[in-house]
Tab-separated table of C-alpha atoms in Angstrom:
chain	number	residue	atom	x	y	z
A	1	UNK	CA	0.000	0.000	0.000
A	2	UNK	CA	1.260	3.564	-0.654
A	3	UNK	CA	2.620	5.288	2.459
A	4	UNK	CA	3.415	8.907	3.381
A	5	UNK	CA	1.439	10.178	0.377
A	6	UNK	CA	4.393	9.298	-1.857
A	7	UNK	CA	3.283	7.631	-5.122
A	8	UNK	CA	6.437	5.496	-5.309
A	9	UNK	CA	6.663	4.543	-1.637
A	10	UNK	CA	5.195	1.243	-0.451
A	11	UNK	CA	4.960	-0.516	2.869
A	12	UNK	CA	6.579	-3.924	3.238
A	13	UNK	CA	4.586	-7.153	3.473
A	14	UNK	CA	5.760	-10.029	5.629
A	15	UNK	CA	6.396	-13.167	3.608
A	16	UNK	CA	6.726	-11.414	0.222
A	17	UNK	CA	9.351	-13.149	-1.906
A	18	UNK	CA	12.089	-10.885	-3.258
A	19	UNK	CA	14.901	-12.013	-5.595
A	20	UNK	CA	18.565	-11.862	-4.620
A	21	UNK	CA	21.788	-12.235	-6.588
A	22	UNK	CA	24.685	-14.205	-5.074
A	23	UNK	CA	28.073	-13.412	-6.595
A	24	UNK	CA	31.050	-15.731	-6.903
A	25	UNK	CA	32.471	-14.522	-3.583
A	26	UNK	CA	29.154	-15.337	-1.848
A	27	UNK	CA	28.116	-11.707	-1.509
A	28	UNK	CA	24.334	-11.384	-1.612
A	29	UNK	CA	22.427	-8.376	-2.927
A	30	UNK	CA	18.696	-7.843	-3.379
A	31	UNK	CA	17.445	-7.033	-6.872
A	32	UNK	CA	15.866	-3.585	-6.911
A	33	UNK	CA	12.817	-3.273	-9.163
A	34	UNK	CA	11.857	0.244	-8.113
A	35	UNK	CA	12.686	1.543	-11.580
A	36	UNK	CA	9.835	-0.590	-12.905
A	37	UNK	CA	7.395	-1.431	-10.067
A	38	UNK	CA	7.388	-1.201	-6.300
A	39	UNK	CA	5.170	-4.231	-5.821
A	40	UNK	CA	7.247	-7.077	-7.201
A	41	UNK	CA	6.952	-10.702	-6.115
A	42	UNK	CA	9.307	-13.038	-8.018
A	43	UNK	CA	8.481	-16.686	-8.649
A	44	UNK	CA	10.525	-17.592	-11.745
A	45	UNK	CA	14.255	-16.861	-12.080
A	46	UNK	CA	16.206	-17.862	-15.172
A	47	UNK	CA	19.858	-17.229	-16.104
A	48	UNK	CA	20.175	-16.335	-19.799
A	49	UNK	CA	23.764	-15.088	-19.935
A	50	UNK	CA	26.645	-13.603	-17.941
A	51	UNK	CA	25.286	-10.849	-15.648
A	52	UNK	CA	21.842	-11.305	-17.194
A	53	UNK	CA	18.765	-12.945	-15.706
A	54	UNK	CA	15.042	-13.030	-16.446
A	55	UNK	CA	12.470	-12.912	-13.657
A	56	UNK	CA	8.718	-13.328	-13.723
A	57	UNK	CA	6.170	-12.695	-11.036
A	58	UNK	CA	3.139	-10.768	-9.903
A	59	UNK	CA	2.526	-7.133	-9.141
A	60	UNK	CA	0.216	-7.592	-6.189
A	61	UNK	CA	-1.132	-4.046	-5.997
A	62	UNK	CA	-2.624	-3.807	-9.480
A	63	UNK	CA	-3.165	-7.508	-10.303
A	64	UNK	CA	-0.625	-7.602	-13.107
A	65	UNK	CA	1.888	-10.283	-14.042
A	66	UNK	CA	5.300	-9.264	-15.398
A	67	UNK	CA	8.437	-10.680	-16.979
A	68	UNK	CA	11.556	-8.554	-16.517
A	69	UNK	CA	15.001	-8.767	-18.080
A	70	UNK	CA	17.583	-7.710	-15.478
A	71	UNK	CA	21.247	-6.771	-15.957
A	72	UNK	CA	22.957	-7.615	-12.669
A	73	UNK	CA	26.068	-5.588	-13.547
A	74	UNK	CA	24.293	-2.292	-14.287
A	75	UNK	CA	21.126	-2.850	-12.269
A	76	UNK	CA	18.960	-1.983	-15.303
A	77	UNK	CA	15.618	-3.788	-15.516
A	78	UNK	CA	13.467	-3.845	-18.653
A	79	UNK	CA	9.951	-5.244	-18.931
A	80	UNK	CA	9.787	-8.053	-21.505
A	81	UNK	CA	6.049	-8.688	-21.167
A	82	UNK	CA	3.161	-7.968	-18.799
A	83	UNK	CA	-0.535	-8.753	-18.712
A	84	UNK	CA	-3.600	-8.672	-16.471
A	85	UNK	CA	-4.118	-11.617	-14.155
A	86	UNK	CA	-7.287	-13.640	-14.313
A	87	UNK	CA	-9.065	-13.657	-10.969
A	88	UNK	CA	-9.346	-17.442	-10.912
A	89	UNK	CA	-5.584	-17.808	-11.367
A	90	UNK	CA	-4.626	-15.073	-8.925
A	91	UNK	CA	-3.727	-17.716	-6.336
A	92	UNK	CA	-2.780	-20.487	-8.725
A	93	UNK	CA	0.570	-21.656	-10.009
A	94	UNK	CA	2.165	-19.789	-12.896
A	95	UNK	CA	5.562	-20.664	-14.350
A	96	UNK	CA	7.317	-18.965	-17.258
A	97	UNK	CA	10.428	-19.675	-19.333
A	98	UNK	CA	12.100	-17.417	-21.902
A	99	UNK	CA	14.475	-18.089	-24.790
A	100	UNK	CA	17.736	-16.109	-24.720
A	101	UNK	CA	19.048	-14.507	-27.888
A	102	UNK	CA	22.790	-14.573	-28.736
A	103	UNK	CA	23.089	-10.874	-27.869
A	104	UNK	CA	21.796	-11.492	-24.349
A	105	UNK	CA	18.261	-10.278	-24.944
A	106	UNK	CA	15.227	-12.526	-24.605
A	107	UNK	CA	12.437	-13.320	-27.020
A	108	UNK	CA	9.026	-14.903	-26.703
A	109	UNK	CA	8.663	-17.778	-24.305
A	110	UNK	CA	6.398	-20.275	-22.565
A	111	UNK	CA	3.910	-20.151	-19.719
A	112	UNK	CA	2.185	-22.915	-17.751
A	113	UNK	CA	-0.767	-22.129	-15.530
A	114	UNK	CA	-2.732	-24.159	-13.019
A	115	UNK	CA	-5.395	-22.896	-10.606
A	116	UNK	CA	-6.792	-26.335	-9.868
A	117	UNK	CA	-9.845	-25.627	-12.037
A	118	UNK	CA	-7.988	-24.517	-15.163
A	119	UNK	CA	-4.596	-25.773	-16.285
A	120	UNK	CA	-2.767	-25.684	-19.595
A	121	UNK	CA	0.287	-24.377	-21.420
A	122	UNK	CA	0.680	-21.456	-23.798
A	123	UNK	CA	3.327	-19.998	-26.060
A	124	UNK	CA	3.730	-16.262	-25.362
A	125	UNK	CA	4.056	-14.179	-28.508
A	126	UNK	CA	4.134	-10.373	-28.387
A	127	UNK	CA	2.477	-10.436	-24.975
A	128	UNK	CA	-0.401	-12.668	-26.151
A	129	UNK	CA	-1.135	-16.284	-25.226
A	130	UNK	CA	-1.067	-18.774	-28.083
A	131	UNK	CA	-2.578	-22.074	-26.850
A	132	UNK	CA	-0.166	-24.961	-27.258
A	133	UNK	CA	-1.742	-27.884	-29.125
A	134	UNK	CA	1.175	-30.260	-28.680
A	135	UNK	CA	-0.906	-32.652	-26.572
A	136	UNK	CA	-4.253	-32.300	-28.353
A	137	UNK	CA	-4.307	-35.979	-29.297
A	138	UNK	CA	-3.941	-37.048	-25.652
A	139	UNK	CA	-5.473	-34.295	-23.527
A	140	UNK	CA	-8.991	-32.986	-23.976
A	141	UNK	CA	-9.816	-29.296	-23.689
A	142	UNK	CA	-12.745	-29.104	-21.258
A	143	UNK	CA	-13.311	-25.358	-20.886
A	144	UNK	CA	-11.938	-21.838	-21.017
A	145	UNK	CA	-11.147	-19.120	-18.502
A	146	UNK	CA	-10.571	-15.389	-18.759
A	147	UNK	CA	-6.865	-14.638	-18.287
A	148	UNK	CA	-6.905	-10.857	-18.107
A	149	UNK	CA	-8.540	-9.855	-21.383
A	150	UNK	CA	-7.893	-13.133	-23.179
A	151	UNK	CA	-9.620	-16.501	-23.075
A	152	UNK	CA	-7.323	-19.420	-22.234
A	153	UNK	CA	-7.875	-23.161	-22.456
A	154	UNK	CA	-8.493	-25.543	-19.562
A	155	UNK	CA	-7.330	-29.125	-20.117
A	156	UNK	CA	-9.180	-32.103	-18.681
A	157	UNK	CA	-7.580	-33.904	-15.714
A	158	UNK	CA	-4.315	-32.054	-16.385
A	159	UNK	CA	-2.186	-30.271	-13.771
A	160	UNK	CA	0.663	-28.157	-15.059
A	161	UNK	CA	3.981	-27.885	-13.252
A	162	UNK	CA	7.231	-26.072	-13.874
A	163	UNK	CA	8.134	-25.185	-17.455
A	164	UNK	CA	11.722	-24.533	-18.605
A	165	UNK	CA	13.353	-23.729	-21.933
A	166	UNK	CA	16.818	-24.477	-23.315
A	167	UNK	CA	19.068	-21.965	-25.127
A	168	UNK	CA	17.993	-23.735	-28.344
A	169	UNK	CA	14.331	-23.018	-27.630
A	170	UNK	CA	13.342	-26.551	-26.575
A	171	UNK	CA	10.601	-26.554	-23.928
A	172	UNK	CA	10.323	-29.060	-21.087
A	173	UNK	CA	7.554	-29.329	-18.508
A	174	UNK	CA	6.533	-31.587	-15.643
A	175	UNK	CA	2.807	-32.273	-15.218
A	176	UNK	CA	0.269	-34.899	-14.222
A	177	UNK	CA	-2.556	-36.283	-16.361
A	178	UNK	CA	-5.292	-38.277	-14.614
A	179	UNK	CA	-2.884	-38.511	-11.664
A	180	UNK	CA	0.016	-39.971	-13.661
A	181	UNK	CA	3.211	-37.836	-13.604
A	182	UNK	CA	4.956	-37.022	-16.886
A	183	UNK	CA	7.741	-34.895	-18.273
A	184	UNK	CA	7.086	-33.438	-21.733
A	185	UNK	CA	9.799	-32.123	-24.054
A	186	UNK	CA	8.809	-30.140	-27.143
A	187	UNK	CA	10.814	-28.540	-29.942
A	188	UNK	CA	8.976	-25.807	-31.816
A	189	UNK	CA	11.582	-25.861	-34.582
A	190	UNK	CA	10.630	-29.329	-35.863
A	191	UNK	CA	7.451	-29.883	-33.760
A	192	UNK	CA	9.053	-32.932	-32.113
A	193	UNK	CA	7.387	-34.050	-28.872
A	194	UNK	CA	8.824	-36.481	-26.307
A	195	UNK	CA	6.656	-37.792	-23.489
A	196	UNK	CA	8.021	-39.733	-20.504
A	197	UNK	CA	6.010	-41.316	-17.697
A	198	UNK	CA	7.712	-40.760	-14.357
A	199	UNK	CA	7.799	-43.181	-11.402
A	200	UNK	CA	6.759	-40.423	-8.977
A	201	UNK	CA	5.506	-36.850	-8.965
A	202	UNK	CA	8.115	-34.289	-10.029
A	203	UNK	CA	8.590	-30.987	-8.200
A	204	UNK	CA	11.359	-29.507	-10.320
A	205	UNK	CA	12.979	-29.715	-13.744
A	206	UNK	CA	16.008	-28.067	-15.338
A	207	UNK	CA	18.036	-28.441	-18.507
A	208	UNK	CA	21.386	-29.712	-17.316
A	209	UNK	CA	24.596	-29.385	-19.304
A	210	UNK	CA	25.293	-28.832	-23.008
A	211	UNK	CA	23.795	-32.137	-24.245
A	212	UNK	CA	20.120	-31.267	-23.724
A	213	UNK	CA	19.678	-33.611	-20.749
A	214	UNK	CA	17.123	-32.837	-18.049
A	215	UNK	CA	17.467	-32.956	-14.288
A	216	UNK	CA	14.157	-33.933	-12.657
A	217	UNK	CA	13.391	-33.820	-8.922
A	218	UNK	CA	11.211	-36.803	-7.970
A	219	UNK	CA	9.225	-37.197	-4.733
A	220	UNK	CA	7.517	-40.339	-3.370
A	221	UNK	CA	9.015	-43.151	-1.306
A	222	UNK	CA	12.458	-42.745	-2.885
A	223	UNK	CA	12.938	-38.985	-3.427
A	224	UNK	CA	15.866	-38.164	-5.674
A	225	UNK	CA	17.120	-36.082	-8.586
A	226	UNK	CA	17.606	-37.994	-11.821
A	227	UNK	CA	19.242	-36.994	-15.095
A	228	UNK	CA	17.013	-37.835	-18.078
A	229	UNK	CA	18.290	-38.179	-21.633
A	230	UNK	CA	15.349	-37.176	-23.899
A	231	UNK	CA	16.867	-38.974	-26.868
A	232	UNK	CA	16.577	-42.473	-25.401
A	233	UNK	CA	14.777	-42.039	-22.055
A	234	UNK	CA	17.745	-43.324	-20.031
A	235	UNK	CA	18.088	-41.977	-16.480
A	236	UNK	CA	20.720	-41.968	-13.770
A	237	UNK	CA	20.563	-40.703	-10.194
A	238	UNK	CA	22.317	-37.396	-9.514
A	239	UNK	CA	21.416	-36.977	-5.841
A	240	UNK	CA	19.250	-38.542	-3.145
A	241	UNK	CA	16.761	-36.440	-1.177
A	242	UNK	CA	13.542	-34.447	-1.536
A	243	UNK	CA	13.739	-31.073	-3.266
A	244	UNK	CA	11.071	-28.570	-4.295
A	245	UNK	CA	13.123	-26.723	-6.910
A	246	UNK	CA	16.302	-27.372	-8.890
A	247	UNK	CA	18.471	-25.420	-11.323
A	248	UNK	CA	21.561	-26.776	-13.092
A	249	UNK	CA	24.643	-24.735	-13.900
A	250	UNK	CA	25.069	-24.253	-17.679
A	251	UNK	CA	28.038	-26.658	-17.735
A	252	UNK	CA	26.082	-29.338	-15.870
A	253	UNK	CA	28.717	-29.612	-13.153
A	254	UNK	CA	26.584	-28.490	-10.222
A	255	UNK	CA	22.961	-27.996	-9.324
A	256	UNK	CA	21.224	-25.572	-6.959
A	257	UNK	CA	18.373	-27.116	-4.955
A	258	UNK	CA	15.685	-25.978	-2.529
A	259	UNK	CA	15.168	-28.542	0.217
A	260	UNK	CA	11.559	-29.740	0.482
A	261	UNK	CA	9.602	-28.392	3.412
A	262	UNK	CA	11.980	-25.507	4.104
A	263	UNK	CA	10.717	-23.059	1.478
A	264	UNK	CA	14.037	-21.265	1.444
A	265	UNK	CA	16.923	-23.625	2.335
A	266	UNK	CA	19.095	-23.488	-0.802
A	267	UNK	CA	22.071	-25.767	-1.353
A	268	UNK	CA	24.518	-26.328	-4.209
A	269	UNK	CA	25.378	-29.936	-5.041
A	270	UNK	CA	28.258	-31.132	-7.210
A	271	UNK	CA	27.103	-33.576	-9.872
C-alpha cells in the first residue's frame, strides 16, 4: 500500500518473496525493481547469460503479471512482457520460461498455468497467449477461462507444473494427467514431442549441461534427482533427497536445490 502520500513509496509485506543475486564470492544483494514497479513478487528466475537474468512474477497491488530482463552488472531492468491476471488464477501456479538470444536479450517464451480448475500451457508471442496444441491428441480441452482480457484453455484432468526452456528453444515441462506424472519435451523448430512417464511426482525440472539432458526432482518413497536423456529415455541418479526446486549450472557440473519443506533452504550440489 502507498505510504506517506508518496506515489512510489510502499509498505513492506511479511512473507513477500524478493529475488537476490549471489556473486562468486558469496556476496548477496537484493534485486531492486523500483525503476519498474514497487510491488514485485518473483516466482521464476532464469539465467540467460553472464550478468543477465530473467524474472517473472506478480505485481500484487494492481493484479498484473510481469516478466523482466535484469542486468545484474548495471542494475537496469526492462519489462519483456506484462498482462492482467485472471481472478481465478490469482492464487494459482504460474511458471514462465524465456528463450535467450545470442546478444543477451530474450524473445518470446512459454507459460504454464494451473489454478486447480484450469490448467494448460501457452506460447507467449508479443504479450499474447497462443494455446499450445502439442498434446491435443492425448489431452482434452474441457473449458476456457478469462486470463486478463484473453480466453485461455483448460485441459481435462491435467495439472501443469514447472516449465523450462533451453538456449535452443526446446521446452520441457513436468505435469500430471489423470494422476500420472509425466515430463514433456517439445521442440517448436521441428514440432518434435517427447513424453516420458515418471515413477513419482516431479517438483522440479532443469536443462542440465550442453547435451540437452534434463534434471528432474522426484518425490515419493524414494525422493531423488535424476538426469534424463530425452533422446533415449535413459536416467541416472544425480542426488538422493527431496527437493522442491532445482536449477543446473550451464556446464552441468553443479545444481542448486531448494530442500523440500523448508521453502528457502538453498544448497549447491556437485554432480
